[in-house]
PDB file of C-alpha atoms in Angstrom:
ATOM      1  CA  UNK A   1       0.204  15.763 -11.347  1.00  0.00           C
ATOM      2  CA  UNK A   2       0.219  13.480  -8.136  1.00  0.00           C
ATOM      3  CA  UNK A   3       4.087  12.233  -7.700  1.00  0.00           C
ATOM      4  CA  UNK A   4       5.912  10.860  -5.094  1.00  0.00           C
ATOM      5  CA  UNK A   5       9.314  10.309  -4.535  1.00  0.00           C
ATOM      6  CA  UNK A   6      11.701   8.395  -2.393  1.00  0.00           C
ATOM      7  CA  UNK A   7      15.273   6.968  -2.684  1.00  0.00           C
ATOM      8  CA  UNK A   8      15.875   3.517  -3.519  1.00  0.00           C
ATOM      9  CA  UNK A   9      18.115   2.430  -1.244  1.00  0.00           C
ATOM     10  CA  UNK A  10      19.790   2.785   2.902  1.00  0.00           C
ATOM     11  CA  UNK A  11      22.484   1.043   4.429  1.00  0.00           C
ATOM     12  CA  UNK A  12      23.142   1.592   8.415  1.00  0.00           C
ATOM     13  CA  UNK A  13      24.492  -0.507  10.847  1.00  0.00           C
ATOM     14  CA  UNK A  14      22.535  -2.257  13.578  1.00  0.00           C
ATOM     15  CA  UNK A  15      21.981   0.423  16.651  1.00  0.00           C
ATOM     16  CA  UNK A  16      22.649   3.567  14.337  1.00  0.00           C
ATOM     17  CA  UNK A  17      19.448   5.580  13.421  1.00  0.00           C
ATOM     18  CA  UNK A  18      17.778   5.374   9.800  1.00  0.00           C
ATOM     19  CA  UNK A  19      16.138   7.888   8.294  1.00  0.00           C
ATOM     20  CA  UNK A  20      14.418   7.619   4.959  1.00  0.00           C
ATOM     21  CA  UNK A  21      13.030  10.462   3.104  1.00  0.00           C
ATOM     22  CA  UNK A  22      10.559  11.386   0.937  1.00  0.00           C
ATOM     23  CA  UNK A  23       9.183  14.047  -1.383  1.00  0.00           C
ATOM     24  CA  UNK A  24       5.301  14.448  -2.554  1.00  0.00           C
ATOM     25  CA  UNK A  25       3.867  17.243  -5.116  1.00  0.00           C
ATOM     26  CA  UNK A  26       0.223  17.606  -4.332  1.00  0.00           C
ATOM     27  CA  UNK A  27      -0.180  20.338  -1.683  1.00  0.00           C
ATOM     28  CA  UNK A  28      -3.812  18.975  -1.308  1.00  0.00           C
ATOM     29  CA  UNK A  29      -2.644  15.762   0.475  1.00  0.00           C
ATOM     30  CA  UNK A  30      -4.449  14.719   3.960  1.00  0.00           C
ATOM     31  CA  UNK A  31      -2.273  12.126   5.392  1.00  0.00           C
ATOM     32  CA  UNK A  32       1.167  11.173   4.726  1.00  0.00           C
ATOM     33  CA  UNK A  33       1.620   7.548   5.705  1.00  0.00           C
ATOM     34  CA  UNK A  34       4.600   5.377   5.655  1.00  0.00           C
ATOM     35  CA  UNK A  35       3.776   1.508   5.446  1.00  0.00           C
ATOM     36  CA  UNK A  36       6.565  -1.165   5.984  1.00  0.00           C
ATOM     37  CA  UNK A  37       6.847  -4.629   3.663  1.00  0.00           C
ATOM     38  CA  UNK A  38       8.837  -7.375   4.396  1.00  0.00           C
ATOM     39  CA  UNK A  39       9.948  -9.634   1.606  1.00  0.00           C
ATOM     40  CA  UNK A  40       6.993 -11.915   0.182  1.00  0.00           C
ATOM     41  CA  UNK A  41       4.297 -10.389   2.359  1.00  0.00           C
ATOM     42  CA  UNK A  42       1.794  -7.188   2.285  1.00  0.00           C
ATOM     43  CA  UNK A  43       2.326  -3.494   3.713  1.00  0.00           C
ATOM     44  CA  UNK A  44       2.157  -3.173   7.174  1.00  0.00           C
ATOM     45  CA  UNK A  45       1.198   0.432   8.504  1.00  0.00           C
ATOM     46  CA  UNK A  46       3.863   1.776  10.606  1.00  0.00           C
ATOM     47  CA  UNK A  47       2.505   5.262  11.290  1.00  0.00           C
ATOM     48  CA  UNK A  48       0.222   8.215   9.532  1.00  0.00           C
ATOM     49  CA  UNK A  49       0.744  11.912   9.795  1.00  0.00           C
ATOM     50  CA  UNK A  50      -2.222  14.913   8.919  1.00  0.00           C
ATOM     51  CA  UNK A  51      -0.787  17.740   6.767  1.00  0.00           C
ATOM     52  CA  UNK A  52      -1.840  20.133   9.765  1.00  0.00           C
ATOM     53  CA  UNK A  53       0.930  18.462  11.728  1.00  0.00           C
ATOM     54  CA  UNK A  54       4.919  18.624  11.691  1.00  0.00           C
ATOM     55  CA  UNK A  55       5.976  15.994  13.473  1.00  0.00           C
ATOM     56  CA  UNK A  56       4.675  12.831  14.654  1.00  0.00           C
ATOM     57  CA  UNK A  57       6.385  10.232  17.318  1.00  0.00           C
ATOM     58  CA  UNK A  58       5.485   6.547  17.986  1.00  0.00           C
ATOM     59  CA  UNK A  59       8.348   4.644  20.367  1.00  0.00           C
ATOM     60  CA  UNK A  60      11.142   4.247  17.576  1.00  0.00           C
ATOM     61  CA  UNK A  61       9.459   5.449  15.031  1.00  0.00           C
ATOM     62  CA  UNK A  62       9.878   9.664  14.404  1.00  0.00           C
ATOM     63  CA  UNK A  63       7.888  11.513  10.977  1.00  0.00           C
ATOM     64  CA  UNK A  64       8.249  14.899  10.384  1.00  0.00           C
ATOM     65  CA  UNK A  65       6.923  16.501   7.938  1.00  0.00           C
ATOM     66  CA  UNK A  66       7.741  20.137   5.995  1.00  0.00           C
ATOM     67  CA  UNK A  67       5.310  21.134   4.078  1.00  0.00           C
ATOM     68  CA  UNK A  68       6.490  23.928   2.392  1.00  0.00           C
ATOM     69  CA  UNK A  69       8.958  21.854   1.146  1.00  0.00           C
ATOM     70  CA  UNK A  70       6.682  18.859   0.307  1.00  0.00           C
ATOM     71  CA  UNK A  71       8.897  16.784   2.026  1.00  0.00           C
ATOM     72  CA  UNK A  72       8.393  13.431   4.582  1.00  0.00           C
ATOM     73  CA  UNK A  73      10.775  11.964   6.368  1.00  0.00           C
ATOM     74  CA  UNK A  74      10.785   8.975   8.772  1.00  0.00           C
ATOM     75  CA  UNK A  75      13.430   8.415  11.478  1.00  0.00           C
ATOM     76  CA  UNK A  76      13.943   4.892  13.110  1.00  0.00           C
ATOM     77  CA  UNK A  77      16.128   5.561  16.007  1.00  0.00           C
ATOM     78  CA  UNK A  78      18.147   2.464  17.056  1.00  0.00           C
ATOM     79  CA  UNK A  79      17.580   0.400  13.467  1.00  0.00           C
ATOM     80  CA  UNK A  80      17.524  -3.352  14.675  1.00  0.00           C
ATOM     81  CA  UNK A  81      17.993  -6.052  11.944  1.00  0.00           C
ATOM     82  CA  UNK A  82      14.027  -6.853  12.026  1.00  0.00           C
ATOM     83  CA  UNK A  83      13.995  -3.583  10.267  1.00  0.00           C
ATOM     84  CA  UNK A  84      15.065  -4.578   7.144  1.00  0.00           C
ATOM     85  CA  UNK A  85      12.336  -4.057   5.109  1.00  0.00           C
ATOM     86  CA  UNK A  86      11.005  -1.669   1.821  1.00  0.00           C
ATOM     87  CA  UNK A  87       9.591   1.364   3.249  1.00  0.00           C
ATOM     88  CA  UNK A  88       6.986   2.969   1.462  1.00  0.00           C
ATOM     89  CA  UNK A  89       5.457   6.991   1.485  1.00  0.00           C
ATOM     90  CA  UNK A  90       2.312   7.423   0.307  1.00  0.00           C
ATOM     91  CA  UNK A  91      -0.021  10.608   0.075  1.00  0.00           C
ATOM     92  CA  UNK A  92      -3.793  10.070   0.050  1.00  0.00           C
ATOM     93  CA  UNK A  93      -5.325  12.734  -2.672  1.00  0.00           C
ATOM     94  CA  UNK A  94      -8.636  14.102  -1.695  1.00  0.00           C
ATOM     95  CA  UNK A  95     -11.157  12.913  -3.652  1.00  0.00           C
ATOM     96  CA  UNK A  96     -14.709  13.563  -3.180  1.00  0.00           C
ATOM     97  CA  UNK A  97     -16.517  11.267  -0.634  1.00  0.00           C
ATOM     98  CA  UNK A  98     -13.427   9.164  -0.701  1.00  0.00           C
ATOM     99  CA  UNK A  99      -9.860  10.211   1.195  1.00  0.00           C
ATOM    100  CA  UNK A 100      -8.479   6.489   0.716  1.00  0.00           C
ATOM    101  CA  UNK A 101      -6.624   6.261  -2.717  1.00  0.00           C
ATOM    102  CA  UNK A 102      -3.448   6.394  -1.775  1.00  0.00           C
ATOM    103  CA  UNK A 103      -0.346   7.116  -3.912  1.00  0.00           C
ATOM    104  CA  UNK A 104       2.884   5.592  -3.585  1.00  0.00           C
ATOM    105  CA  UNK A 105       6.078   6.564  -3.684  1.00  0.00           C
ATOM    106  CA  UNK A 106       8.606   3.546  -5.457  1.00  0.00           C
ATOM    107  CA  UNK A 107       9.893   2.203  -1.890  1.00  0.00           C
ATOM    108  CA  UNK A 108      13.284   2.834   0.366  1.00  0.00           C
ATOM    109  CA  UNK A 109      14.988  -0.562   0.374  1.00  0.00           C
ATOM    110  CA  UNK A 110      16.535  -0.577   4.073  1.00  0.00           C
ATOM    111  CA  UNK A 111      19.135  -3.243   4.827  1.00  0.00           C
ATOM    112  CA  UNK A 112      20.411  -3.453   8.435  1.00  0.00           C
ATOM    113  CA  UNK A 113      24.150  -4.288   9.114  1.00  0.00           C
ATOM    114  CA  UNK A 114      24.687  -5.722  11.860  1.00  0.00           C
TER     115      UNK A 114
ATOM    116  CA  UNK B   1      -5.648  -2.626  15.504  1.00  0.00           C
ATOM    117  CA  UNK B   2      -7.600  -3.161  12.254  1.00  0.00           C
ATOM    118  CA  UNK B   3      -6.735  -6.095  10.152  1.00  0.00           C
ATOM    119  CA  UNK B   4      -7.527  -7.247   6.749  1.00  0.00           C
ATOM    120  CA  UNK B   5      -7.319 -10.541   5.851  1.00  0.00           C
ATOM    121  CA  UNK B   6      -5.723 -11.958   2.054  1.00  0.00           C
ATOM    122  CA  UNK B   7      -6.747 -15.409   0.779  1.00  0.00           C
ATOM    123  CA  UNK B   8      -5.270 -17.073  -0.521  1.00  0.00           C
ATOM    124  CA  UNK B   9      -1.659 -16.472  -0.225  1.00  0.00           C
ATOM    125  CA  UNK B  10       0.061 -18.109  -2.940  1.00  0.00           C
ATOM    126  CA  UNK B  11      -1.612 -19.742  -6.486  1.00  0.00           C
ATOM    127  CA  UNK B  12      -0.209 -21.241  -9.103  1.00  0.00           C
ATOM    128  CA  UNK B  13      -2.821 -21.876 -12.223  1.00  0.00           C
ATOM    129  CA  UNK B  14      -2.857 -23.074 -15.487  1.00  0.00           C
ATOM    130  CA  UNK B  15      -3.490 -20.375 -18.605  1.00  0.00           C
ATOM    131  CA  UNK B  16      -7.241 -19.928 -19.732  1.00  0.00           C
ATOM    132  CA  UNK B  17      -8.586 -20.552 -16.014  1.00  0.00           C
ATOM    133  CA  UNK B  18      -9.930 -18.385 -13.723  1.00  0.00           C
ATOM    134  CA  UNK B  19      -8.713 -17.395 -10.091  1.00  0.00           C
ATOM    135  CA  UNK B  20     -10.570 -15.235  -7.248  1.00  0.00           C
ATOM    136  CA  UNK B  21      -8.975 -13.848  -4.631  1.00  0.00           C
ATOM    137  CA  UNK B  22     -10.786 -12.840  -1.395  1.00  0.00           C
ATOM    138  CA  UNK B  23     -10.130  -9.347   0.886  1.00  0.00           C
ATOM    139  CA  UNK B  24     -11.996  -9.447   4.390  1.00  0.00           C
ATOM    140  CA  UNK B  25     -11.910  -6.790   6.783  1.00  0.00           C
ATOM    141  CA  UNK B  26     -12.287  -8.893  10.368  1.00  0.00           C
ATOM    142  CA  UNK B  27     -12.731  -5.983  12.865  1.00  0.00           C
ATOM    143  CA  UNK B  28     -14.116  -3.263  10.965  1.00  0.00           C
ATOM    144  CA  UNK B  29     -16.556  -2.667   8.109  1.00  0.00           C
ATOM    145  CA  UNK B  30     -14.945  -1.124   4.870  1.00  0.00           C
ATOM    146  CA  UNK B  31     -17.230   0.810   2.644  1.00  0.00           C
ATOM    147  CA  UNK B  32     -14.527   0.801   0.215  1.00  0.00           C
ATOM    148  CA  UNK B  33     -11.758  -1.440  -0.824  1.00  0.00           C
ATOM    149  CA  UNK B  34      -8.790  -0.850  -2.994  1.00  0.00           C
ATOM    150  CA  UNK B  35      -6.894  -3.557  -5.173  1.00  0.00           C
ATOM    151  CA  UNK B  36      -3.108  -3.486  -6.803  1.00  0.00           C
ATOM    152  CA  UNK B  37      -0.643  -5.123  -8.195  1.00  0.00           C
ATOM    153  CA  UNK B  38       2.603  -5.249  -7.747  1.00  0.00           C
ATOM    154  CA  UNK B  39       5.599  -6.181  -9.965  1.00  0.00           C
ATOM    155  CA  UNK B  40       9.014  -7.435  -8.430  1.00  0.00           C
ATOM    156  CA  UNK B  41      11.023  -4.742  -7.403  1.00  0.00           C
ATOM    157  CA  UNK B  42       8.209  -1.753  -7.892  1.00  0.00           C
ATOM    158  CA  UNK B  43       5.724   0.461  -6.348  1.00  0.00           C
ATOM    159  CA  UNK B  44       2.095  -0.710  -6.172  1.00  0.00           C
ATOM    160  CA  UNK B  45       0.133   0.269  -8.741  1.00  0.00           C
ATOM    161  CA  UNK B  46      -3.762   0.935  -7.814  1.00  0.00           C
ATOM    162  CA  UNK B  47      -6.230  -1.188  -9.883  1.00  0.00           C
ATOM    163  CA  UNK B  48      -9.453  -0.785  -8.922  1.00  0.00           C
ATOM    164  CA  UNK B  49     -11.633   1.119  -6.301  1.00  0.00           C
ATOM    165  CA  UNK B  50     -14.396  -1.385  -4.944  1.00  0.00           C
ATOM    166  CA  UNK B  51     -17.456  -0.030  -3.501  1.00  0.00           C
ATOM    167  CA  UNK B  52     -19.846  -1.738  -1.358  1.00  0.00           C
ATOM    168  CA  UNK B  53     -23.428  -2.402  -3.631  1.00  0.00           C
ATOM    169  CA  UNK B  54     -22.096  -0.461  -6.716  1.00  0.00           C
ATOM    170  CA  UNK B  55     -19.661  -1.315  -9.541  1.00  0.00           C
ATOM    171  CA  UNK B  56     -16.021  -1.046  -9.286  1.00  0.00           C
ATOM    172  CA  UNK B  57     -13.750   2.040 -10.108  1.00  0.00           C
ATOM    173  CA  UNK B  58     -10.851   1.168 -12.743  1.00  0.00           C
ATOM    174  CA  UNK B  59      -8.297   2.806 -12.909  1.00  0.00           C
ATOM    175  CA  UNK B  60      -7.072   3.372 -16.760  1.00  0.00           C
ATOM    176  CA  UNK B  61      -5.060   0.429 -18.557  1.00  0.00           C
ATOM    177  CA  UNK B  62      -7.296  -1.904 -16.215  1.00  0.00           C
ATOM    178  CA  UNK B  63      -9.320  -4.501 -17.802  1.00  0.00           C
ATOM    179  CA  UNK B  64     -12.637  -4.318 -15.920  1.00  0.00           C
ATOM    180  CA  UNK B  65     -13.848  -7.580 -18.112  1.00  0.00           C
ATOM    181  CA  UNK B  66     -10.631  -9.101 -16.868  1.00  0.00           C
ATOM    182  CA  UNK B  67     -10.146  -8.071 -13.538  1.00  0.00           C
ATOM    183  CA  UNK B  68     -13.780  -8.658 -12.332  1.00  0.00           C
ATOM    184  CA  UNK B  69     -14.254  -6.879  -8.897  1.00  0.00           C
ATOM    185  CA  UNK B  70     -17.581  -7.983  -6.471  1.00  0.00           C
ATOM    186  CA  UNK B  71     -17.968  -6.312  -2.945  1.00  0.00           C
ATOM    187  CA  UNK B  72     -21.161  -8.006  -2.180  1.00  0.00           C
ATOM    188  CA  UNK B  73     -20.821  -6.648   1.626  1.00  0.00           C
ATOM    189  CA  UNK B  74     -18.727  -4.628   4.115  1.00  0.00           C
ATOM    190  CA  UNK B  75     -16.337  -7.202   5.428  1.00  0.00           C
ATOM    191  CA  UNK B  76     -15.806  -8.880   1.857  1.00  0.00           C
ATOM    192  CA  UNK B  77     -14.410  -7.787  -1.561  1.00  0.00           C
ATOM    193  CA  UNK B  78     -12.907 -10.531  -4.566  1.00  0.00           C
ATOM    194  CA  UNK B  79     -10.872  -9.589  -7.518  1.00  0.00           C
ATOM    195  CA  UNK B  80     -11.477 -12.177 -10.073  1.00  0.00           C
ATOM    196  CA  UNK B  81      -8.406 -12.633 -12.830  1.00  0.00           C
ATOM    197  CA  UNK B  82     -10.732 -14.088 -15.985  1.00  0.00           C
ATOM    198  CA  UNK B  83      -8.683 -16.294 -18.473  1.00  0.00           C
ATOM    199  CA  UNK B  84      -5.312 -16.172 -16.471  1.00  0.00           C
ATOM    200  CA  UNK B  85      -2.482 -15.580 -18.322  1.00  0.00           C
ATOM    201  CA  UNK B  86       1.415 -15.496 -17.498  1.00  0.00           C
ATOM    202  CA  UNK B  87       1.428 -11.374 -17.834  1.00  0.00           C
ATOM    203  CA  UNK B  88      -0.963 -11.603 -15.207  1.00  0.00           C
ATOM    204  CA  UNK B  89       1.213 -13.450 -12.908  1.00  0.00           C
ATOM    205  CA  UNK B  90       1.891 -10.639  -9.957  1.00  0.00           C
ATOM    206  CA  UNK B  91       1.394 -10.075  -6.551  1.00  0.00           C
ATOM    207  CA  UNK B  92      -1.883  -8.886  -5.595  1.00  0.00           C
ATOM    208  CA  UNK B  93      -2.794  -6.714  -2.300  1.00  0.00           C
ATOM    209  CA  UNK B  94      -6.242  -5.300  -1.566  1.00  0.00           C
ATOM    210  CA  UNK B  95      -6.529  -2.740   1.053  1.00  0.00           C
ATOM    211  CA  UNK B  96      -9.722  -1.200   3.511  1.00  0.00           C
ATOM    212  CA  UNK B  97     -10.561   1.654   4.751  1.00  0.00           C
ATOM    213  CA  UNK B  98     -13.798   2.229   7.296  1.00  0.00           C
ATOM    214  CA  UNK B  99     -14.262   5.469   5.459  1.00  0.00           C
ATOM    215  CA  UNK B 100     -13.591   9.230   5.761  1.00  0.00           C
ATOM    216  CA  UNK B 101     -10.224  10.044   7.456  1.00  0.00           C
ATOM    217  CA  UNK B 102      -9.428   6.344   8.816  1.00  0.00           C
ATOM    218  CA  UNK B 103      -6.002   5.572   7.078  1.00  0.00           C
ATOM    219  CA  UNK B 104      -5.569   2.188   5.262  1.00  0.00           C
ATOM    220  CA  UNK B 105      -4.986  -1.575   6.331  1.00  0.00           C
ATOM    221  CA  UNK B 106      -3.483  -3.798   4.053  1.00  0.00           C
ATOM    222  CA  UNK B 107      -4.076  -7.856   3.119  1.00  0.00           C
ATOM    223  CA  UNK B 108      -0.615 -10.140   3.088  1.00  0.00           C
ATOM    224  CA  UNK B 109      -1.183 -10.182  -0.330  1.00  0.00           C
ATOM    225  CA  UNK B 110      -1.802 -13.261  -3.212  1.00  0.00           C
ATOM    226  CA  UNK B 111       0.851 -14.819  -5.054  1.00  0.00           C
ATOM    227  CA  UNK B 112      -0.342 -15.054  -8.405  1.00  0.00           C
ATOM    228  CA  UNK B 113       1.596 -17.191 -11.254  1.00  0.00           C
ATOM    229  CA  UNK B 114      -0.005 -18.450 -13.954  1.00  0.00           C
ATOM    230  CA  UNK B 115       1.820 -21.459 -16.369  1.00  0.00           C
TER     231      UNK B 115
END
């Protein structure tokens, strides 16, 4: 079945690098996203990846992905207090005429010391 | 960037009445729009699939006489809670897509609690 996976919860201190990580099971998967969501608001996109890639970099923001390993991870170098947020992976299962449904992982809590 | 647009925010209704919430997409047209719920503290859980000119997609455990979905064109979808109860208070998100590979944007989300 479609599963993802993700721990619950990351502590770091203001300045030190975060990096949340995340595990999917369908091999069929087309992109591997990671959306951000602040308390009391929606998900804001913070970056994609295809499965044909292995890494993906956007200013702070680092994904790499192993797919033999079904795994995701997202780096944010130089974690700033405005990062504090639930992090969410998500896997979009192909399904015909429609790559959108998306499923989610349970969210990565990240609080920010600073 | 794209952006999809919630409303409203926040509502607070009385049990027995009805609420609609509205999902635009300002800057793109979305073929497809997704709705789900989310409880405090959890994942979100995928609802519905709303199609432009055709019925809605449940997913199973959804109410579709309950949770009435209408995307009557392809900046606008509403999810309609019929005869609001207090299990139904949540927060709801809806989410667009232009179609095909383009990833998805997501609403601020509605505030749902129902007294």
């Amino acid at each position: 079945g479609e599963d993802v996976e993700q721990s619950l919860f990351l502590s770091v201190r203001e300045g030190d690098s975060s990096v949340i990580n995340c595990t999917y099971t369908d091999s069929s998967s087309t992109y591997l996203y990671w959306y951000k969501q602040e308390p009391g608001a929606g998900l804001q996109l913070l970056t994609y990846i295809f499965s044909n890639m292995d890494m993906k970099q956007d200013q702070r923001l680092t994904v790499l992905l192993n797919k033999k390993d079904k795994h995701l991870s997202l780096r944010i170098a130089d974690t700033q207090t405005g990062d504090s947020a639930i992090y969410f992976c998500a896997e979009s299962i192909r399904w015909p005429g429609n790559t959108g449904k998306l499923i989610f992982g349970q969210g990565t809590t990240l609080q920010v010391k600073p | 960037g794209a952006v999809v647009s919630q409303h409203p925010s926040r509502v607070i209704c009385k049990s027995g009445t009805s609420v609609k919430i509205e999902c635009r997409s300002l800057d793109f047209q979305a073929t497809t729009m997704f709705w789900y719920r989310q409880f405090p503290k959890q994942s979100l859980m995928l609802m519905a699939t709303s199609n432009e000119g055709s019925k809605a997609t449940y997913e199973q455990g959804v109410e579709k006489d309950k949770f009435l979905i209408n995307h009557a064109s392809l900046t606008l979808s509403t999810l309609t809670v019929t005869s609001a109860h207090p299990e139904d208070s949540s927060f709801y998100i809806c989410s667009a897509s232009a179609g095909g590979s383009s990833p998805l944007h997501f609403g601020n989300g509605t505030r749902l609690t129902v007294t």
